[in-house]
């Protein structure tokens, strides 16, 4: 093997041949579906590695973890994971996941989807699942636009940013997702960028182990549309931008962490509290009211 | 298999169609309901909310009908027997995820207690104008099963049948009630649990590597598994292959969509439930469904008194449409009379299948109340001429 | 580095070591791994892979400390690190200097 300078690499180390080795995440991926559809320097794949390592770290039985995605670039995430995975309709990943989690209460259900899916068309489902404290972990990959359909402005597009349906710049106020999640009742709220992948991974592993509605926003570069339309360079340039402008502040008040166009990004773990989940509340409440007559749902009886 | 006695309220009841439907669902073993309040269907959800804690069911009132229908599909893949309940405007919202359920081949029951439309229309008054929506409401090509009960007793019996058909064919079943049947109070007899036949869901139990969640070879319906069983299924609303993996091309689309349509249309004779009376030798056949079939009885009675040979064909399963039966009858009769509480929906199907060999007369009603039997009688009299 | 005194026990110190493996055909040339490797183990190739992307190649295998950052930051699952035998930092230096000449 030689590098670009044409030097022959001297290497006295004993290195096993690559074809004898397996990628440590291989069992977690549907290899037959690779390479994935995401563009070069897109951040979604990075978040997926963060999810897999987070899941590995959490020690959860992967047979009891299901992933639901909506529609869009991030919506394809479920399809690449070798877990029980569902690719639902646009915006409905959270209600689908709600049904799945209630239909089989043994499951830990994770929603991986994009900002448009979760905060625009699925915004209502998002706040209601948070309000109920449904036992879901929602990972929102925020690339500030609708990328699958060609870079349209979305609910998180910062003011001034250019998008194909905001050709002169966006003049709407964007959502501040951690604030939305916290005020709706989420018990765990964090925001990272795809550059902070170790923290993403740790956060996901923490969230997976917390019963209740946990929300993790991950800012990820969209090189093909958001970066190109705004002349921000490649995904790597955006990663460098995150490096320079992301500030970790775990104590930040979520009200103050709006994201402006190419402005400072406050990241960190903002909320981490405990509260009974929808099902815990339901079962305890009805047990108290109805006594022995109450029969808890623990899965459909097919016998 | 037989019904689980825990959910069967054996005995004689004096209840309305909505409540009977709820009892039917619980007796059928339904243990998940996601719904959103809407007149005149709310009583179904109310009864279920009251009964589920005692039978081990999971009830959730969702934030809207979009979410309700999505949650039903989720719950089915979680292993539950599931349903949702709605009426006109909510039915429209459910169409998106009804398409998803169809594509994912989710066995479930969607109850629509029809009211007058379009839009908010007549929230508290009857209609039958969602019949075409039940067939064509979601985009793309697909086929479903629709059932129309005409009494509270049938709301009980046919809800069980709806679940059985949905499990057998892995398809969402539309339970098309109407406000009249839903709010009509009559005697409903609920039999003993061991007299109620339930079609269980077919679960796959073999080699994990070999499992295919779909089957497109036309030789049957693939068994299901549930999330959490370690099969690592992937299920998508995209056009997919038998593994459930998205395949975006012409050939895959052909296989997938033809399967969805063929599994219902090619088995129409096995799915079909129709009631017929004095069809042989009839000059006129009245084709009706739901509450209108009860009004039509009066008209038929009057016509028979006048010496007209009238047959009755009552569609219990409206979709898939009993096409072959209408084709068979068309050359033998002078006319089909189709009364319905809309401005002409199922009559179009009858007309199509009659292929001009018999006259088809629509007796329309814009909704809000049932027909005057005299209108139907008039159409019968004109039909014999 | 020249200004630092060499610790007396340098020969006994062991640092973790990893072997980097690259699936060049899966790579889409984003350069994340090259940019963020804390030990500058990697470099972009001059050649293209089948898809027409430059891919990373190992410049200094001995310098890898098995931090796994490349593996985690790679959006295409095309690079990973296997834990190797811990190595003596002095040995790393030798390889580093040799490669940088």
XYZ file of C-alpha atoms in Angstrom, chain A residues 1-5 7-18 21-25 29 34-50 52-53 57 194-198 201 221 234-236 239-241 243, chain C residues 17-23 25-26 28-32 35-36 43-47 51 53 55-63 66-82 85 87 94-95 98-101:
114
model
C 0.000 0.000 0.000
C 1.278 3.482 -0.752
C 0.136 6.929 0.217
C -0.352 9.978 -1.940
C 3.295 10.926 -1.752
C 5.984 6.455 -0.123
C 5.963 2.811 0.660
C 4.668 2.479 4.178
C 7.029 0.573 6.332
C 5.082 -1.274 8.874
C 6.568 -3.894 11.047
C 3.383 -4.526 12.923
C 1.503 -7.736 12.581
C -1.795 -6.795 11.044
C -4.497 -9.321 10.319
C -5.878 -9.152 6.804
C -9.002 -7.056 6.428
C -12.163 -9.157 10.031
C -15.604 -7.902 10.674
C -16.704 -4.362 11.289
C -17.732 -4.250 14.965
C -21.151 -2.917 13.980
C -26.507 -3.565 10.027
C -25.233 -1.330 1.660
C -23.914 1.044 0.466
C -26.578 3.320 1.908
C -28.318 6.099 0.014
C -26.838 9.034 1.932
C -24.585 11.509 0.130
C -20.887 11.834 0.661
C -20.174 13.858 3.843
C -23.801 13.600 5.007
C -23.982 13.283 8.773
C -26.804 10.745 9.076
C -24.502 7.734 8.786
C -22.412 9.123 11.629
C -25.481 9.396 13.836
C -26.306 5.807 12.964
C -22.899 4.664 14.228
C -23.602 6.727 17.344
C -25.334 1.450 17.314
C -22.500 2.095 19.735
C -23.077 0.329 25.473
C -22.586 14.803 14.503
C -19.051 15.948 15.293
C -19.631 15.170 18.976
C -20.215 11.567 18.139
C -18.953 10.094 21.394
C -23.376 7.740 21.616
C -24.466 18.371 7.844
C -18.790 20.403 2.160
C -19.973 18.371 5.105
C -16.422 18.513 6.391
C -18.088 19.736 10.841
C -15.310 22.302 11.251
C -17.959 24.952 11.758
C -16.125 22.478 16.057
C -2.774 0.328 20.155
C -5.227 -0.317 17.394
C -5.060 -1.653 13.886
C -7.020 0.388 11.389
C -8.933 -1.421 8.662
C -10.486 0.305 5.701
C -13.172 -0.953 3.354
C -15.139 0.465 -1.709
C -17.664 1.516 0.896
C -17.522 8.077 0.003
C -14.475 10.233 0.598
C -15.793 12.582 3.286
C -12.342 12.900 4.972
C -13.903 12.975 8.445
C -9.424 15.315 9.696
C -10.331 14.140 13.164
C -4.216 10.240 4.836
C -6.359 10.418 1.711
C -5.318 8.164 -1.130
C -4.223 9.425 -4.505
C -6.226 6.626 -6.128
C -17.287 4.807 -6.995
C -13.942 8.691 -4.362
C -10.417 6.960 0.343
C -8.248 7.009 3.464
C -5.066 5.010 3.697
C -3.032 4.284 6.784
C -0.025 6.508 6.977
C 1.256 5.533 10.421
C -0.285 2.309 11.603
C 1.880 2.223 14.710
C 0.618 5.569 15.920
C -7.328 2.577 19.374
C -9.537 5.553 20.222
C -12.130 4.400 17.650
C -13.023 7.953 16.675
C -12.591 7.238 12.965
C -14.891 4.254 13.292
C -17.564 6.301 15.032
C -17.370 9.393 12.891
C -17.347 7.517 9.587
C -20.798 7.958 8.023
C -20.271 5.036 5.665
C -19.195 2.229 7.989
C -16.042 1.877 5.943
C -13.335 2.163 8.579
C -12.844 0.382 11.854
C -10.194 -0.295 14.404
C -9.340 -3.590 16.049
C -1.245 -5.342 21.517
C 2.778 -0.734 22.414
C 10.395 5.710 15.729
C 7.784 4.807 13.219
C 10.578 7.446 9.869
C 7.289 8.028 8.084
C 7.571 11.772 8.265
C 10.961 11.952 6.717
